[in-house]
Amino acid sequence: MRYSILSVLGHALAGNRRWTPAWRDAAPQPHYDVVIVGGGGHGLATAYYLAKVHGVRRVAVVEKGYIGGGNVGRNTTIIRSNYLLPGNIPFYEWSLKLWEGLEQDINYNAMVSQRGVLNLYHSDAQRDAFVRRGNAMRLHGVDAELLDVAAIRRLAPFLDFDNARFPIRGGLLQRRGGTVRHDAVAWGYARAADRLGVDIVQNCEVTGIRCDHGRVAGVETTRGFIGAGRVGLACAGNSSRVAAMAGLRLPIESHVLQAFVSEALKPVIPCVITFGAGHFYVSQSDKGGLVFGGDIDGYNSYAQRGNLPTVEDVCEGGMALMPFIGRVRLLRSWGGIMDMSMDGSPIIDRTPVDGLYLNAGWCYGGFKATPASGWCFAHLLARDEPHPVATAYRLDRFAAGRLVDEKGQGPHPNRH
Amino acid sequence: MRIPCPHCGSRGHEEFAYYGDASLVRPDPATADAEQAFAEFVYLRDNPAGPHRELWYHAQGCQSWLVVERDTLTHEIRGAADVRSRAST
């Protein structure tokens, strides 16, 4: 059923008793052309674009838990394309363009809100770096504006502009950035893929990858063996564990990132705001809660929960940026497991195992990339060649020295 | 998490800096496959879910490098030793 104002009105008149599930609870078939491991945003987007753009109809997404239970439901919902490096800007800009047309494309209200992303700077050196980044973006056709203090005072008068250590000197604004309702992205892609015949198999954990003469034959799961012509891994957070089933070691460490939401307030924060002197980013959800986060905890973890020193550090960043936040009560905090790659950039590539493809290493920037990640991974799975905007994300770039190190931190996953 | 530093006793992990997998061994640069071995040493990790031996530096304490055994699924810490005691054994 197509969602529209008429369908909403019709169901309302019928007492809302005739709504059907948004996607089928599919049982696994014996064989598929493509099996995607991981029913998160990236896996579901991949399946959708495989079916829609490339006409591959025998596709399954296998998910160990339920749709929306992983990182797609644990992030801080920010979308943006304000990157510096030539390997990154076209990819993230393509993602932002897909976000802009997503809701019409998948016929689902994902609450895409282009309220703007403002990165604050606090020193002359930081201003120079932001000017460089803004110019790099504009050279790639991406919107970027440098704001002075007066303009930021009009936008967000509650900031601590004259902080003794970190006075606010200005900011780089991307107006087309913003936020998206993260759960709706998972549900919308799942429904849209399902409508094109994709089987979404939940509670189906992959326990092994079966290979036959060096070529992938399918996946062993808790619901039996599923044969596949090609297998795509899109299970960031657990990429190393799943890839190890095929004998691969990855340039990835798994780390925990915490996120936070406060009690609901009246509208106060007009856009996404990031603190340039620490690591703190905040936006306000449409329900009113302040959604914020900061650094990863910094040690290997699969625990999906973090420790209190990071909570304190994040809240200190918030207090330094906007002291009023100290009067707000924290409602919830939670953790998600990130694929922290060795250069801070993702991997969308073939693997040494024939027929096995990898989508991994999203660090803590995977949500904004969801549409383009799916688009490019589908392209790779269908055509066996990288999409033009994802050619930098090769698995062999580490050994070959072609790193995409946006922050210039070197091979230390907990610093990206 | 609290790390049982052999010199300072039980201390909060925020006093320490993390340096990752302690099982990595720097390859011999004189061997024929050194280039490949170094690429794996620098970039590839086992990244296990479960027990993990890892390096922590007690930056805000005794400034010793420790090998800590910690479970990455539960954050349980099973022990810590000075890297020098490992080197001597």
CSV table of N, CA, C and O in Angstrom, one decimal, chain A residues 307 309, chain B residues 1-17 56-63 66 68 70 77 80:
chain,number,residue,atom,x,y,z
A,307,ASN,N,31.4,4.0,29.7
A,307,ASN,CA,31.8,4.3,31.1
A,307,ASN,C,31.5,5.7,31.5
A,307,ASN,O,31.5,6.6,30.6
A,309,PRO,N,33.5,8.2,32.9
A,309,PRO,CA,34.4,9.3,32.6
A,309,PRO,C,34.1,10.0,31.2
A,309,PRO,O,34.2,11.2,31.1
B,1,MET,N,35.4,1.5,34.6
B,1,MET,CA,36.4,0.4,34.7
B,1,MET,C,37.5,0.9,35.6
B,1,MET,O,37.9,2.0,35.6
B,2,ARG,N,38.0,0.0,36.5
B,2,ARG,CA,39.1,0.3,37.3
B,2,ARG,C,40.3,-0.7,37.0
B,2,ARG,O,40.0,-1.9,36.8
B,3,ILE,N,41.4,-0.2,36.8
B,3,ILE,CA,42.6,-1.0,36.4
B,3,ILE,C,43.5,-1.2,37.6
B,3,ILE,O,43.9,-0.2,38.2
B,4,PRO,N,43.8,-2.5,37.9
B,4,PRO,CA,44.7,-2.8,39.1
B,4,PRO,C,46.2,-2.5,38.7
B,4,PRO,O,46.9,-3.5,38.3
B,5,CYS,N,46.6,-1.3,38.8
B,5,CYS,CA,48.0,-1.0,38.5
B,5,CYS,C,48.9,-1.7,39.5
B,5,CYS,O,48.7,-1.6,40.7
B,6,PRO,N,49.9,-2.4,39.0
B,6,PRO,CA,50.8,-3.2,40.0
B,6,PRO,C,51.6,-2.2,40.9
B,6,PRO,O,52.1,-2.6,41.9
B,7,HIS,N,51.7,-0.9,40.5
B,7,HIS,CA,52.5,0.0,41.3
B,7,HIS,C,51.6,0.9,42.2
B,7,HIS,O,52.0,1.3,43.2
B,8,CYS,N,50.4,1.3,41.6
B,8,CYS,CA,49.6,2.3,42.3
B,8,CYS,C,48.3,1.7,42.9
B,8,CYS,O,47.6,2.4,43.6
B,9,GLY,N,48.0,0.5,42.6
B,9,GLY,CA,46.7,-0.1,43.1
B,9,GLY,C,45.6,0.2,42.1
B,9,GLY,O,45.8,0.5,41.0
B,10,SER,N,44.4,0.0,42.6
B,10,SER,CA,43.2,0.1,41.7
B,10,SER,C,42.9,1.5,41.4
B,10,SER,O,42.7,2.3,42.3
B,11,ARG,N,42.9,1.9,40.1
B,11,ARG,CA,42.7,3.3,39.7
B,11,ARG,C,41.7,3.3,38.6
B,11,ARG,O,41.6,2.4,37.7
B,12,GLY,N,41.0,4.4,38.5
B,12,GLY,CA,40.0,4.6,37.4
B,12,GLY,C,40.7,4.7,36.1
B,12,GLY,O,41.8,5.2,35.9
B,13,HIS,N,40.0,4.1,35.0
B,13,HIS,CA,40.7,4.0,33.7
B,13,HIS,C,40.9,5.4,33.1
B,13,HIS,O,41.7,5.5,32.2
B,14,GLU,N,40.2,6.4,33.6
B,14,GLU,CA,40.5,7.7,33.0
B,14,GLU,C,41.9,8.3,33.3
B,14,GLU,O,42.3,9.2,32.7
B,15,GLU,N,42.6,7.6,34.2
B,15,GLU,CA,44.0,8.0,34.5
B,15,GLU,C,44.9,7.5,33.4
B,15,GLU,O,46.1,7.8,33.4
B,16,PHE,N,44.4,6.6,32.6
B,16,PHE,CA,45.3,5.8,31.7
B,16,PHE,C,45.0,6.2,30.2
B,16,PHE,O,43.9,6.7,29.9
B,17,ALA,N,46.1,6.1,29.4
B,17,ALA,CA,45.9,6.2,27.9
B,17,ALA,C,45.9,4.8,27.3
B,17,ALA,O,46.7,4.0,27.7
B,56,TRP,N,48.0,-0.3,28.2
B,56,TRP,CA,47.5,1.0,28.8
B,56,TRP,C,48.7,1.6,29.4
B,56,TRP,O,49.5,1.0,30.1
B,57,TYR,N,48.7,3.0,29.3
B,57,TYR,CA,49.8,3.8,29.8
B,57,TYR,C,49.3,4.6,31.0
B,57,TYR,O,48.3,5.3,30.9
B,58,HIS,N,49.9,4.4,32.2
B,58,HIS,CA,49.4,5.1,33.4
B,58,HIS,C,49.9,6.6,33.4
B,58,HIS,O,50.7,7.0,34.2
B,59,ALA,N,49.3,7.4,32.5
B,59,ALA,CA,49.8,8.7,32.2
B,59,ALA,C,49.6,9.6,33.5
B,59,ALA,O,50.5,10.5,33.7
B,60,GLN,N,48.5,9.5,34.2
B,60,GLN,CA,48.3,10.3,35.4
B,60,GLN,C,48.6,9.6,36.7
B,60,GLN,O,48.1,9.9,37.7
B,61,GLY,N,49.6,8.7,36.6
B,61,GLY,CA,50.0,7.9,37.8
B,61,GLY,C,51.5,7.7,37.7
B,61,GLY,O,52.3,8.6,37.6
B,62,CYS,N,51.9,6.4,37.7
B,62,CYS,CA,53.3,6.0,37.7
B,62,CYS,C,54.0,6.1,36.4
B,62,CYS,O,55.2,5.9,36.3
B,63,GLN,N,53.2,6.4,35.3
B,63,GLN,CA,53.7,6.5,34.0
B,63,GLN,C,54.4,5.2,33.5
B,63,GLN,O,55.3,5.2,32.8
B,66,LEU,N,51.4,-0.8,30.9
B,66,LEU,CA,50.8,-2.0,31.5
B,66,LEU,C,50.2,-2.9,30.4
B,66,LEU,O,49.8,-2.4,29.4
B,68,VAL,N,47.1,-5.2,30.1
B,68,VAL,CA,45.8,-5.4,30.9
B,68,VAL,C,45.0,-6.5,30.1
B,68,VAL,O,44.9,-6.4,28.9
B,70,ARG,N,41.4,-7.7,29.6
B,70,ARG,CA,40.1,-7.2,29.7
B,70,ARG,C,39.2,-7.9,28.8
B,70,ARG,O,39.6,-8.2,27.6
B,77,ILE,N,37.9,-6.6,33.9
B,77,ILE,CA,39.3,-6.6,33.9
B,77,ILE,C,39.9,-7.7,34.8
B,77,ILE,O,39.5,-7.8,35.9
B,80,ALA,N,46.4,-7.0,35.5
B,80,ALA,CA,47.3,-6.1,34.8
B,80,ALA,C,48.7,-6.3,35.3
B,80,ALA,O,48.9,-6.6,36.4
